[in-house]
Structures are given as C-alpha cells and as structure tokens.
PDB file of C-alpha atoms and ligand atoms in Angstrom:
ATOM      1  CA  MET G  22      79.203  63.200 117.031  1.00 97.00           C
ATOM      2  CA  GLN G  23      80.627  62.987 113.540  1.00 98.00           C
ATOM      3  CA  VAL G  24      83.117  60.174 112.959  1.00 98.00           C
ATOM      4  CA  LEU G  25      85.988  61.441 110.827  1.00 98.00           C
ATOM      5  CA  ASP G  26      86.330  58.320 108.716  1.00 98.00           C
ATOM      6  CA  GLY G  27      89.893  58.345 107.448  1.00 98.00           C
ATOM      7  CA  LYS G  28      89.532  54.885 105.954  1.00 98.00           C
ATOM      8  CA  ALA G  29      86.639  55.872 103.697  1.00 98.00           C
ATOM      9  CA  LEU G  30      88.220  59.203 102.749  1.00 98.00           C
ATOM     10  CA  ALA G  31      91.503  57.459 101.941  1.00 98.00           C
ATOM     11  CA  GLU G  32      89.625  55.055  99.639  1.00 98.00           C
ATOM     12  CA  THR G  33      88.020  58.005  97.837  1.00 98.00           C
ATOM     13  CA  ILE G  34      91.373  59.709  97.327  1.00 98.00           C
ATOM     14  CA  LYS G  35      93.012  56.448  96.211  1.00 98.00           C
ATOM     15  CA  GLU G  36      90.302  56.099  93.583  1.00 98.00           C
ATOM     16  CA  GLU G  37      91.130  59.623  92.365  1.00 98.00           C
ATOM     17  CA  LEU G  38      94.811  58.693  92.245  1.00 98.00           C
ATOM     18  CA  ARG G  39      94.045  55.469  90.382  1.00 98.00           C
ATOM     19  CA  GLN G  40      92.191  57.419  87.720  1.00 98.00           C
ATOM     20  CA  GLU G  41      95.098  59.828  87.397  1.00 98.00           C
ATOM     21  CA  VAL G  42      97.514  56.904  86.968  1.00 98.00           C
ATOM     22  CA  ASP G  43      95.220  55.530  84.238  1.00 97.00           C
ATOM     23  CA  GLN G  44      95.429  58.864  82.432  1.00 97.00           C
ATOM     24  CA  ILE G  45      99.220  58.874  82.742  1.00 97.00           C
ATOM     25  CA  ARG G  46      99.365  55.319  81.363  1.00 96.00           C
ATOM     26  CA  LEU G  47      97.108  56.209  78.431  1.00 97.00           C
ATOM     27  CA  ALA G  48      99.281  59.202  77.641  1.00 96.00           C
ATOM     28  CA  GLY G  49     102.410  57.006  77.739  1.00 95.00           C
ATOM     29  CA  GLY G  50     103.825  58.838  80.753  1.00 95.00           C
ATOM     30  CA  LYS G  51     105.919  57.482  83.604  1.00 95.00           C
ATOM     31  CA  ILE G  52     104.137  55.324  86.167  1.00 97.00           C
ATOM     32  CA  PRO G  53     104.957  56.595  89.687  1.00 98.00           C
ATOM     33  CA  HIS G  54     107.423  54.337  91.492  1.00 98.00           C
ATOM     34  CA  LEU G  55     107.847  54.286  95.296  1.00 98.00           C
ATOM     35  CA  ALA G  56     110.565  52.311  97.047  1.00 98.00           C
ATOM     36  CA  ALA G  57     110.469  51.439 100.751  1.00 98.00           C
ATOM     37  CA  VAL G  58     113.408  50.311 102.845  1.00 98.00           C
ATOM     38  CA  LEU G  59     112.609  48.151 105.870  1.00 98.00           C
ATOM     39  CA  VAL G  60     115.468  47.173 108.174  1.00 98.00           C
ATOM     40  CA  GLY G  61     114.904  44.746 111.049  1.00 97.00           C
ATOM     41  CA  ALA G  62     111.701  43.138 112.234  1.00 93.00           C
ATOM     42  CA  ASP G  63     109.702  45.752 114.152  1.00 95.00           C
ATOM     43  CA  PRO G  64     106.168  44.283 114.004  1.00 92.00           C
ATOM     44  CA  ALA G  65     104.385  47.644 113.661  1.00 93.00           C
ATOM     45  CA  SER G  66     106.784  48.732 110.888  1.00 96.00           C
ATOM     46  CA  GLU G  67     106.083  45.475 109.041  1.00 96.00           C
ATOM     47  CA  VAL G  68     102.362  46.320 109.054  1.00 94.00           C
ATOM     48  CA  TYR G  69     102.914  49.949 107.987  1.00 96.00           C
ATOM     49  CA  VAL G  70     105.232  49.022 105.117  1.00 97.00           C
ATOM     50  CA  ARG G  71     102.897  46.275 103.934  1.00 97.00           C
ATOM     51  CA  ASN G  72     100.067  48.841 103.874  1.00 96.00           C
ATOM     52  CA  LYS G  73     102.178  51.256 101.863  1.00 97.00           C
ATOM     53  CA  VAL G  74     103.144  48.620  99.274  1.00 97.00           C
ATOM     54  CA  GLN G  75      99.551  47.333  98.987  1.00 97.00           C
ATOM     55  CA  SER G  76      98.247  50.880  98.559  1.00 98.00           C
ATOM     56  CA  CYS G  77     100.726  51.426  95.714  1.00 98.00           C
ATOM     57  CA  GLU G  78      99.334  48.349  93.970  1.00 98.00           C
ATOM     58  CA  GLN G  79      95.781  49.562  94.547  1.00 98.00           C
ATOM     59  CA  VAL G  80      96.376  52.858  92.727  1.00 98.00           C
ATOM     60  CA  GLY G  81      98.567  51.367  89.998  1.00 98.00           C
ATOM     61  CA  PHE G  82     101.928  52.677  91.194  1.00 98.00           C
ATOM     62  CA  GLN G  83     105.037  50.592  90.886  1.00 98.00           C
ATOM     63  CA  SER G  84     106.589  49.717  94.252  1.00 98.00           C
ATOM     64  CA  THR G  85     109.808  48.142  95.407  1.00 98.00           C
ATOM     65  CA  LEU G  86     110.343  46.804  98.908  1.00 98.00           C
ATOM     66  CA  ILE G  87     113.931  46.451 100.058  1.00 98.00           C
ATOM     67  CA  ARG G  88     114.128  44.311 103.189  1.00 98.00           C
ATOM     68  CA  ARG G  89     117.209  43.769 105.286  1.00 98.00           C
ATOM     69  CA  GLY G  90     117.793  41.957 108.586  1.00 98.00           C
ATOM     70  CA  SER G  91     118.417  43.703 111.900  1.00 97.00           C
ATOM     71  CA  GLU G  92     122.153  42.930 111.663  1.00 98.00           C
ATOM     72  CA  THR G  93     122.507  45.239 108.622  1.00 98.00           C
ATOM     73  CA  THR G  94     125.205  47.882 109.128  1.00 98.00           C
ATOM     74  CA  GLN G  95     124.720  51.628 108.822  1.00 98.00           C
ATOM     75  CA  GLU G  96     127.077  51.679 105.840  1.00 98.00           C
ATOM     76  CA  GLU G  97     124.931  49.062 104.081  1.00 98.00           C
ATOM     77  CA  VAL G  98     121.801  51.161 104.653  1.00 98.00           C
ATOM     78  CA  LEU G  99     123.617  54.259 103.363  1.00 98.00           C
ATOM     79  CA  GLU G 100     124.637  52.289 100.276  1.00 98.00           C
ATOM     80  CA  ILE G 101     120.976  51.403  99.603  1.00 98.00           C
ATOM     81  CA  VAL G 102     120.031  55.074 100.031  1.00 98.00           C
ATOM     82  CA  ARG G 103     122.726  56.167  97.570  1.00 98.00           C
ATOM     83  CA  ARG G 104     121.575  53.577  95.065  1.00 98.00           C
ATOM     84  CA  LEU G 105     117.954  54.764  95.319  1.00 98.00           C
ATOM     85  CA  ASN G 106     119.083  58.410  95.092  1.00 98.00           C
ATOM     86  CA  ASP G 107     120.751  57.578  91.777  1.00 98.00           C
ATOM     87  CA  ASP G 108     118.115  55.235  90.335  1.00 97.00           C
ATOM     88  CA  PRO G 109     116.258  57.220  87.668  1.00 96.00           C
ATOM     89  CA  ASP G 110     113.321  54.805  87.720  1.00 97.00           C
ATOM     90  CA  VAL G 111     112.576  55.380  91.447  1.00 98.00           C
ATOM     91  CA  ASP G 112     110.622  58.619  91.887  1.00 98.00           C
ATOM     92  CA  GLY G 113     110.661  58.630  95.661  1.00 98.00           C
ATOM     93  CA  PHE G 114     111.580  56.424  98.583  1.00 98.00           C
ATOM     94  CA  ILE G 115     111.230  56.085 102.313  1.00 98.00           C
ATOM     95  CA  VAL G 116     113.332  54.466 104.991  1.00 98.00           C
ATOM     96  CA  GLN G 117     110.872  53.120 107.536  1.00 98.00           C
ATOM     97  CA  LEU G 118     111.541  54.221 111.114  1.00 97.00           C
ATOM     98  CA  PRO G 119     112.533  53.158 113.713  1.00 96.00           C
ATOM     99  CA  LEU G 120     115.847  51.748 112.501  1.00 98.00           C
ATOM    100  CA  PRO G 121     117.782  49.247 114.650  1.00 98.00           C
ATOM    101  CA  LYS G 122     119.596  51.023 117.499  1.00 97.00           C
ATOM    102  CA  HIS G 123     123.095  50.702 116.014  1.00 98.00           C
ATOM    103  CA  ILE G 124     122.033  52.808 112.996  1.00 98.00           C
ATOM    104  CA  ASP G 125     121.873  56.586 113.361  1.00 98.00           C
ATOM    105  CA  GLU G 126     118.556  57.760 111.894  1.00 98.00           C
ATOM    106  CA  ASP G 127     119.790  61.338 111.389  1.00 98.00           C
ATOM    107  CA  THR G 128     122.770  60.157 109.335  1.00 98.00           C
ATOM    108  CA  VAL G 129     120.501  58.050 107.110  1.00 98.00           C
ATOM    109  CA  ASN G 130     117.927  60.845 106.761  1.00 98.00           C
ATOM    110  CA  LEU G 131     120.606  63.364 105.760  1.00 98.00           C
ATOM    111  CA  ALA G 132     121.749  61.020 102.975  1.00 98.00           C
ATOM    112  CA  ILE G 133     118.340  61.072 101.225  1.00 98.00           C
ATOM    113  CA  ARG G 134     118.100  63.377  98.219  1.00 97.00           C
ATOM    114  CA  PRO G 135     115.416  66.001  98.976  1.00 97.00           C
ATOM    115  CA  GLU G 136     113.879  65.491  95.502  1.00 97.00           C
ATOM    116  CA  LYS G 137     113.160  61.859  96.438  1.00 97.00           C
ATOM    117  CA  ASP G 138     112.264  62.474 100.081  1.00 98.00           C
ATOM    118  CA  VAL G 139     108.548  61.668  99.822  1.00 98.00           C
ATOM    119  CA  ASP G 140     108.370  61.353 103.628  1.00 97.00           C
ATOM    120  CA  GLY G 141     109.286  65.042 103.878  1.00 97.00           C
ATOM    121  CA  PHE G 142     111.780  64.384 106.684  1.00 97.00           C
ATOM    122  CA  THR G 143     114.951  65.953 105.274  1.00 97.00           C
ATOM    123  CA  PRO G 144     116.109  69.423 106.341  1.00 98.00           C
ATOM    124  CA  VAL G 145     115.484  70.865 102.875  1.00 97.00           C
ATOM    125  CA  ASN G 146     111.848  69.780 102.845  1.00 97.00           C
ATOM    126  CA  ILE G 147     111.221  70.811 106.456  1.00 97.00           C
ATOM    127  CA  GLY G 148     112.823  74.195 105.721  1.00 97.00           C
ATOM    128  CA  ARG G 149     110.783  74.646 102.541  1.00 97.00           C
ATOM    129  CA  MET G 150     107.591  73.708 104.384  1.00 97.00           C
ATOM    130  CA  THR G 151     108.388  76.215 107.141  1.00 96.00           C
ATOM    131  CA  LEU G 152     108.964  78.970 104.584  1.00 95.00           C
ATOM    132  CA  GLY G 153     105.732  78.085 102.770  1.00 94.00           C
ATOM    133  CA  LEU G 154     107.637  77.009  99.633  1.00 95.00           C
ATOM    134  CA  PRO G 155     106.639  73.960  97.568  1.00 95.00           C
ATOM    135  CA  ALA G 156     107.816  70.909  99.532  1.00 96.00           C
ATOM    136  CA  TYR G 157     107.085  67.279 100.232  1.00 97.00           C
ATOM    137  CA  LEU G 158     105.031  67.581 103.400  1.00 97.00           C
ATOM    138  CA  PRO G 159     105.418  64.930 106.110  1.00 98.00           C
ATOM    139  CA  ALA G 160     102.765  62.293 105.614  1.00 96.00           C
ATOM    140  CA  THR G 161     100.918  62.260 108.927  1.00 97.00           C
ATOM    141  CA  PRO G 162     100.425  66.022 109.373  1.00 98.00           C
ATOM    142  CA  ASN G 163      99.610  66.390 105.701  1.00 97.00           C
ATOM    143  CA  GLY G 164      97.057  63.571 105.962  1.00 98.00           C
ATOM    144  CA  ILE G 165      95.411  65.443 108.832  1.00 98.00           C
ATOM    145  CA  MET G 166      95.397  68.679 106.779  1.00 98.00           C
ATOM    146  CA  THR G 167      93.702  66.814 103.918  1.00 98.00           C
ATOM    147  CA  MET G 168      91.135  65.380 106.321  1.00 98.00           C
ATOM    148  CA  LEU G 169      90.330  68.802 107.818  1.00 98.00           C
ATOM    149  CA  GLU G 170      90.001  70.230 104.315  1.00 98.00           C
ATOM    150  CA  ARG G 171      87.800  67.470 102.886  1.00 97.00           C
ATOM    151  CA  TYR G 172      85.539  67.413 105.953  1.00 98.00           C
ATOM    152  CA  GLY G 173      85.223  71.204 105.769  1.00 98.00           C
ATOM    153  CA  ILE G 174      86.471  71.763 109.314  1.00 98.00           C
ATOM    154  CA  GLU G 175      87.193  75.462 109.776  1.00 98.00           C
ATOM    155  CA  THR G 176      90.613  76.198 111.282  1.00 98.00           C
ATOM    156  CA  GLU G 177      90.905  79.950 110.700  1.00 98.00           C
ATOM    157  CA  GLY G 178      91.138  81.823 113.997  1.00 98.00           C
ATOM    158  CA  LYS G 179      90.557  78.615 115.952  1.00 98.00           C
ATOM    159  CA  GLU G 180      92.459  77.545 119.033  1.00 98.00           C
ATOM    160  CA  VAL G 181      94.359  74.399 118.092  1.00 98.00           C
ATOM    161  CA  VAL G 182      96.285  72.422 120.689  1.00 98.00           C
ATOM    162  CA  VAL G 183      98.807  69.832 119.512  1.00 98.00           C
ATOM    163  CA  LEU G 184     100.003  67.278 122.072  1.00 98.00           C
ATOM    164  CA  GLY G 185     103.492  66.004 121.264  1.00 98.00           C
ATOM    165  CA  ARG G 186     106.446  67.718 119.579  1.00 98.00           C
ATOM    166  CA  SER G 187     107.982  64.932 117.490  1.00 97.00           C
ATOM    167  CA  ASN G 188     109.854  65.843 114.325  1.00 95.00           C
ATOM    168  CA  ILE G 189     107.471  63.803 112.181  1.00 95.00           C
ATOM    169  CA  VAL G 190     104.077  64.743 113.649  1.00 97.00           C
ATOM    170  CA  GLY G 191     103.680  67.377 116.380  1.00 98.00           C
ATOM    171  CA  THR G 192     106.208  69.954 115.236  1.00 98.00           C
ATOM    172  CA  PRO G 193     105.266  69.983 111.508  1.00 98.00           C
ATOM    173  CA  MET G 194     101.555  69.868 112.450  1.00 98.00           C
ATOM    174  CA  SER G 195     101.952  73.037 114.514  1.00 98.00           C
ATOM    175  CA  ILE G 196     103.762  74.753 111.633  1.00 98.00           C
ATOM    176  CA  LEU G 197     101.209  73.765 108.970  1.00 98.00           C
ATOM    177  CA  LEU G 198      98.176  74.853 111.006  1.00 98.00           C
ATOM    178  CA  SER G 199      99.658  78.200 112.022  1.00 97.00           C
ATOM    179  CA  ARG G 200     100.667  79.113 108.443  1.00 96.00           C
ATOM    180  CA  LYS G 201      98.507  81.196 106.157  1.00 95.00           C
ATOM    181  CA  GLY G 202      96.063  79.094 104.158  1.00 95.00           C
ATOM    182  CA  ASN G 203      93.067  76.858 104.408  1.00 96.00           C
ATOM    183  CA  PRO G 204      93.436  74.723 106.471  1.00 98.00           C
ATOM    184  CA  GLY G 205      95.695  77.050 108.456  1.00 97.00           C
ATOM    185  CA  ASN G 206      95.438  80.493 110.063  1.00 98.00           C
ATOM    186  CA  ALA G 207      94.918  78.831 113.446  1.00 98.00           C
ATOM    187  CA  THR G 208      96.335  79.884 116.792  1.00 98.00           C
ATOM    188  CA  VAL G 209      98.445  76.911 117.765  1.00 98.00           C
ATOM    189  CA  THR G 210      99.698  75.756 121.159  1.00 98.00           C
ATOM    190  CA  LEU G 211     102.228  72.913 121.175  1.00 98.00           C
ATOM    191  CA  CYS G 212     102.194  70.915 124.428  1.00 98.00           C
ATOM    192  CA  HIS G 213     104.802  68.317 125.379  1.00 97.00           C
ATOM    193  CA  SER G 214     106.183  66.318 128.294  1.00 96.00           C
ATOM    194  CA  ARG G 215     107.434  69.441 130.095  1.00 97.00           C
ATOM    195  CA  THR G 216     104.195  71.402 129.739  1.00 98.00           C
ATOM    196  CA  GLN G 217     102.783  72.525 133.097  1.00 97.00           C
ATOM    197  CA  ASP G 218      99.041  72.134 133.581  1.00 97.00           C
ATOM    198  CA  MET G 219      98.328  70.541 130.207  1.00 97.00           C
ATOM    199  CA  ALA G 220      94.595  70.474 130.974  1.00 98.00           C
ATOM    200  CA  ALA G 221      94.486  74.282 131.131  1.00 98.00           C
ATOM    201  CA  HIS G 222      95.609  74.310 127.486  1.00 98.00           C
ATOM    202  CA  THR G 223      93.629  71.372 126.144  1.00 98.00           C
ATOM    203  CA  ARG G 224      90.344  72.612 127.652  1.00 98.00           C
ATOM    204  CA  ARG G 225      90.622  75.750 125.519  1.00 98.00           C
ATOM    205  CA  ALA G 226      91.116  73.817 122.278  1.00 98.00           C
ATOM    206  CA  ASP G 227      88.554  74.035 119.486  1.00 98.00           C
ATOM    207  CA  ILE G 228      90.657  71.408 117.711  1.00 98.00           C
ATOM    208  CA  LEU G 229      92.782  68.985 119.744  1.00 98.00           C
ATOM    209  CA  ILE G 230      95.419  66.858 118.028  1.00 98.00           C
ATOM    210  CA  ALA G 231      96.888  64.070 120.170  1.00 98.00           C
ATOM    211  CA  ALA G 232     100.267  62.726 119.053  1.00 98.00           C
ATOM    212  CA  ILE G 233     101.901  61.923 122.346  1.00 96.00           C
ATOM    213  CA  GLY G 234     102.089  58.111 122.283  1.00 95.00           C
ATOM    214  CA  ILE G 235     100.369  57.471 125.628  1.00 96.00           C
ATOM    215  CA  PRO G 236      97.426  55.052 125.361  1.00 97.00           C
ATOM    216  CA  GLU G 237      94.037  56.715 126.003  1.00 97.00           C
ATOM    217  CA  MET G 238      95.609  59.627 127.867  1.00 97.00           C
ATOM    218  CA  VAL G 239      93.116  62.217 126.628  1.00 98.00           C
ATOM    219  CA  THR G 240      90.015  61.787 128.771  1.00 98.00           C
ATOM    220  CA  ALA G 241      86.802  63.826 128.874  1.00 98.00           C
ATOM    221  CA  GLU G 242      88.069  66.160 131.643  1.00 98.00           C
ATOM    222  CA  LEU G 243      90.774  67.412 129.262  1.00 98.00           C
ATOM    223  CA  VAL G 244      88.445  68.381 126.429  1.00 98.00           C
ATOM    224  CA  LYS G 245      86.147  71.309 125.707  1.00 98.00           C
ATOM    225  CA  PRO G 246      82.582  70.241 124.823  1.00 98.00           C
ATOM    226  CA  GLY G 247      82.048  70.484 121.076  1.00 98.00           C
ATOM    227  CA  ALA G 248      85.755  70.218 120.203  1.00 98.00           C
ATOM    228  CA  VAL G 249      87.099  68.399 117.140  1.00 98.00           C
ATOM    229  CA  VAL G 250      89.548  65.680 118.224  1.00 98.00           C
ATOM    230  CA  ILE G 251      92.195  64.119 115.997  1.00 98.00           C
ATOM    231  CA  ASP G 252      93.862  61.001 117.427  1.00 98.00           C
ATOM    232  CA  VAL G 253      97.273  60.219 115.929  1.00 98.00           C
ATOM    233  CA  GLY G 254      98.214  57.530 118.445  1.00 96.00           C
ATOM    234  CA  ILE G 255      98.508  53.876 117.465  1.00 94.00           C
ATOM    235  CA  ASN G 256      99.342  52.035 120.679  1.00 94.00           C
ATOM    236  CA  ARG G 257      99.522  48.301 121.290  1.00 92.00           C
ATOM    237  CA  VAL G 258      98.045  47.505 124.677  1.00 93.00           C
ATOM    238  CA  GLU G 259      98.316  44.001 126.128  1.00 94.00           C
ATOM    239  CA  ASP G 260      94.993  42.211 126.075  1.00 93.00           C
ATOM    240  CA  ALA G 261      94.985  38.483 126.743  1.00 94.00           C
ATOM    241  CA  SER G 262      91.373  38.198 125.535  1.00 94.00           C
ATOM    242  CA  ARG G 263      92.445  39.077 121.961  1.00 94.00           C
ATOM    243  CA  SER G 264      93.792  36.418 119.635  1.00 91.00           C
ATOM    244  CA  ARG G 265      96.925  38.485 118.929  1.00 92.00           C
ATOM    245  CA  GLY G 266      97.429  39.180 122.637  1.00 94.00           C
ATOM    246  CA  PHE G 267      97.047  42.950 122.203  1.00 94.00           C
ATOM    247  CA  ARG G 268      94.551  45.553 121.080  1.00 93.00           C
ATOM    248  CA  LEU G 269      95.198  48.783 119.213  1.00 93.00           C
ATOM    249  CA  CYS G 270      94.138  52.044 120.777  1.00 95.00           C
ATOM    250  CA  GLY G 271      94.823  55.708 120.282  1.00 97.00           C
ATOM    251  CA  ASP G 272      96.038  58.473 122.580  1.00 98.00           C
ATOM    252  CA  VAL G 273      92.380  59.365 123.132  1.00 98.00           C
ATOM    253  CA  ASP G 274      89.872  57.655 125.422  1.00 98.00           C
ATOM    254  CA  TYR G 275      87.305  57.399 122.624  1.00 97.00           C
ATOM    255  CA  ALA G 276      84.403  56.145 124.757  1.00 97.00           C
ATOM    256  CA  SER G 277      84.664  58.961 127.285  1.00 97.00           C
ATOM    257  CA  LEU G 278      84.903  61.673 124.599  1.00 98.00           C
ATOM    258  CA  GLU G 279      82.168  60.372 122.313  1.00 98.00           C
ATOM    259  CA  PRO G 280      79.270  62.023 124.198  1.00 98.00           C
ATOM    260  CA  ILE G 281      80.870  65.498 124.360  1.00 98.00           C
ATOM    261  CA  VAL G 282      82.923  66.223 121.206  1.00 98.00           C
ATOM    262  CA  SER G 283      81.541  67.325 117.820  1.00 98.00           C
ATOM    263  CA  ALA G 284      83.833  65.184 115.638  1.00 98.00           C
ATOM    264  CA  MET G 285      86.601  62.649 116.214  1.00 98.00           C
ATOM    265  CA  THR G 286      88.863  60.218 114.342  1.00 98.00           C
ATOM    266  CA  PRO G 287      88.677  56.538 115.307  1.00 98.00           C
ATOM    267  CA  VAL G 288      91.699  54.266 115.853  1.00 97.00           C
ATOM    268  CA  PRO G 289      92.204  52.303 113.691  1.00 95.00           C
ATOM    269  CA  GLY G 290      90.607  53.823 110.583  1.00 97.00           C
ATOM    270  CA  GLY G 291      91.254  57.505 111.231  1.00 98.00           C
ATOM    271  CA  VAL G 292      94.609  59.198 110.700  1.00 98.00           C
ATOM    272  CA  GLY G 293      96.532  56.026 109.714  1.00 97.00           C
ATOM    273  CA  PRO G 294      94.990  55.510 106.260  1.00 97.00           C
ATOM    274  CA  MET G 295      95.320  59.241 105.525  1.00 98.00           C
ATOM    275  CA  THR G 296      99.055  59.005 106.212  1.00 97.00           C
ATOM    276  CA  VAL G 297      99.445  56.358 103.526  1.00 97.00           C
ATOM    277  CA  VAL G 298      97.459  58.457 101.049  1.00 97.00           C
ATOM    278  CA  SER G 299      99.742  61.459 101.692  1.00 98.00           C
ATOM    279  CA  LEU G 300     102.728  59.320 100.831  1.00 98.00           C
ATOM    280  CA  LEU G 301     101.060  58.278  97.573  1.00 98.00           C
ATOM    281  CA  MET G 302     100.262  61.917  96.734  1.00 97.00           C
ATOM    282  CA  ASN G 303     103.887  62.895  97.362  1.00 97.00           C
ATOM    283  CA  THR G 304     105.060  60.034  95.151  1.00 98.00           C
ATOM    284  CA  LEU G 305     102.808  61.161  92.309  1.00 97.00           C
ATOM    285  CA  LYS G 306     104.221  64.673  92.689  1.00 96.00           C
ATOM    286  CA  ALA G 307     107.753  63.271  92.613  1.00 97.00           C
ATOM    287  CA  SER G 308     107.043  61.325  89.440  1.00 96.00           C
ATOM    288  CA  LYS G 309     105.883  64.523  87.788  1.00 93.00           C
ATOM    289  CA  GLY G 310     109.169  66.077  88.877  1.00 86.00           C
ATOM    290  CA  ARG G 311     107.439  68.816  90.782  1.00 64.00           C
ATOM    291  CA  LEU G 312     107.810  69.939  94.363  1.00 65.00           C
ATOM    292  CA  SER G 313     104.512  71.628  94.956  1.00 45.00           C
TER     293      SER G 313
HETATM  294  N1  LIG M 401     107.571  55.467 111.253  1.00 77.06           N
HETATM  295  C1  LIG M 401     106.433  55.963 111.789  1.00 77.06           C
HETATM  296  N2  LIG M 401     105.850  56.813 110.927  1.00 77.06           N
HETATM  297  C2  LIG M 401     106.639  56.872 109.834  1.00 77.06           C
HETATM  298  C3  LIG M 401     106.558  57.567 108.591  1.00 77.06           C
HETATM  299  O1  LIG M 401     105.648  58.349 108.322  1.00 77.06           O
HETATM  300  N3  LIG M 401     107.582  57.327 107.728  1.00 77.06           N
HETATM  301  C4  LIG M 401     108.611  56.505 108.007  1.00 77.06           C
HETATM  302  N4  LIG M 401     109.579  56.357 107.101  1.00 77.06           N
HETATM  303  N5  LIG M 401     108.717  55.847 109.142  1.00 77.06           N
HETATM  304  C5  LIG M 401     107.736  56.026 110.047  1.00 77.06           C
END
C-alpha cells in the first residue's frame, strides 16, 4: 500500500511558496497577508489556527491573529469582519469555525467580502466554483484535489464515493470531482446519514473519501480491494493511556484497510496539512488580486 503523505507533500509545496514569496520580495511586491479570527476556546480550533499562523511564517507570509473570548457578541465579530474587509493590507482572512453557539455562522459568513474569502465559504465563491469560474476553492477539498494531482491518481471515469455532505468538505468535494478537468471527470456518489445500505455504494468505490466525523467507521468490509482511500476525519477519542487523555484518529479504520487498499492517507499527516497549504495558496492568489 502507498501512504499518501500529506505532511511531506505540504512541506514540498510550502517550499515552492516560500521561493515565490522571495521572488515577490526581491521585486518589491506586496507580501501576502492572511488574518485569522478565533473566537472562544475550542481546543481543536486553537491547534488549527496555530498551524495556519505558523505555516504563514514558514513561507514568509505576514499573518495576523485576532483572538476574542467566548463571550464576544455577534455584532463584535461582524465589526471585526467589516474592519478586515476594508483593510487594504489584509489580502484574505478566515473566521475559524465553529463559533460559539450564540453567534450565527451564516450571518458572519455572509458578511465576508468574496474577494477576501480565502476559505471559499461564501455564496459567491461556492457559486463560482460550481460554475467552473475562477474562485477561491474551499481548503479541504482543494487540498485533496492537489494531493490526487501530485500523486498522479487517475480520477477520470472512476467511481468516487464521498461520505458526508457538509458545506465545507463533502458537498464541494463532490462538485470538484464531478466537474470537467484533471483531477475531475469522475462519477460521484455522495452518501450521508440518510443513505440506505451505505456499504453497497462504498464497495463500488475506486476512490473513497470519508468526511463523516465518525471515528474509524470505515472498516475493511466497506471497501473494494485496491481502492484509494482518503480520510478527512480528525476525531479525538478518549484514551487514558495517552498523556493528553485522548488520541487522534480518522473516519477510517486504518489497520483493517492497510492490507487491502492500494493507497491511503494517514491521520494525522494526511489531509490536514494539505488543507493548510490550500489556504496559503488562496492567500497568495488574493495578494495578487486574482481569483483563479
Ligand atoms: N473549521 C474546520 N475546518 C475549517 C476551515 O477549513 N476553515 C475554517 N474557517 N474553520 C474550519
């Protein structure tokens, strides 16, 4: 089995980005600047945002982290969004999700200017992506597309099954892989919590993408021998034997699939680092003032 090493690939792409930033600096151009808004104290979000800021430093981007406590009001978050929308020095920004329950994520998302929406979550960018127009593509599905491309995994005419229909992973993933292009041109089935006989679908998949948020749900019985498996899940499972009291695992039962699949992403070190790289690539695009 081939391990699809997202960590190593992300490092390679970050090195390419770093060189491009060096060129921009030498030419006296604008250094890309990403801002991240983190509200509350969700432990996973803290880790993700820290990774994003550190990755910016690694490639030479400027970054700004705006942190607010969980008591912050929706109006205060909207005020931060408006300020970032209007700040000419900030090329793109993200509001880390989930937000505290008293803040409506849709309202905040709709306030983000599409030109600065480097997460690709706003209706304009999702619409542009769906039409095949230049757009900021959502980071996780785009990271998976980059991985498929760089590893030379053929998608044309293949049966792809996506598990999970979230707005930020499953749904855009199904759109990107069914579009014309390479990667693309796949026949895509989108399974979700109301799917009947999920195994009947997954066993037909040449490429299986699990983004359902259930720890180690995808076991060997659900997978066709020789399939390529992409695990998007990052689940914290209680484990008293670990110093942190939990272990991280994906939506895929890695050990049971290892003997039968042809290629698979590990967790951690698979899709996660590619997601961060996609965000950096979108930020570079934003700093060049181009949606493409
Ligand atoms: N929470 C989980 N994934 C993401 C992401 O890609 N972007 C943001 N802003 N929040 C998230």
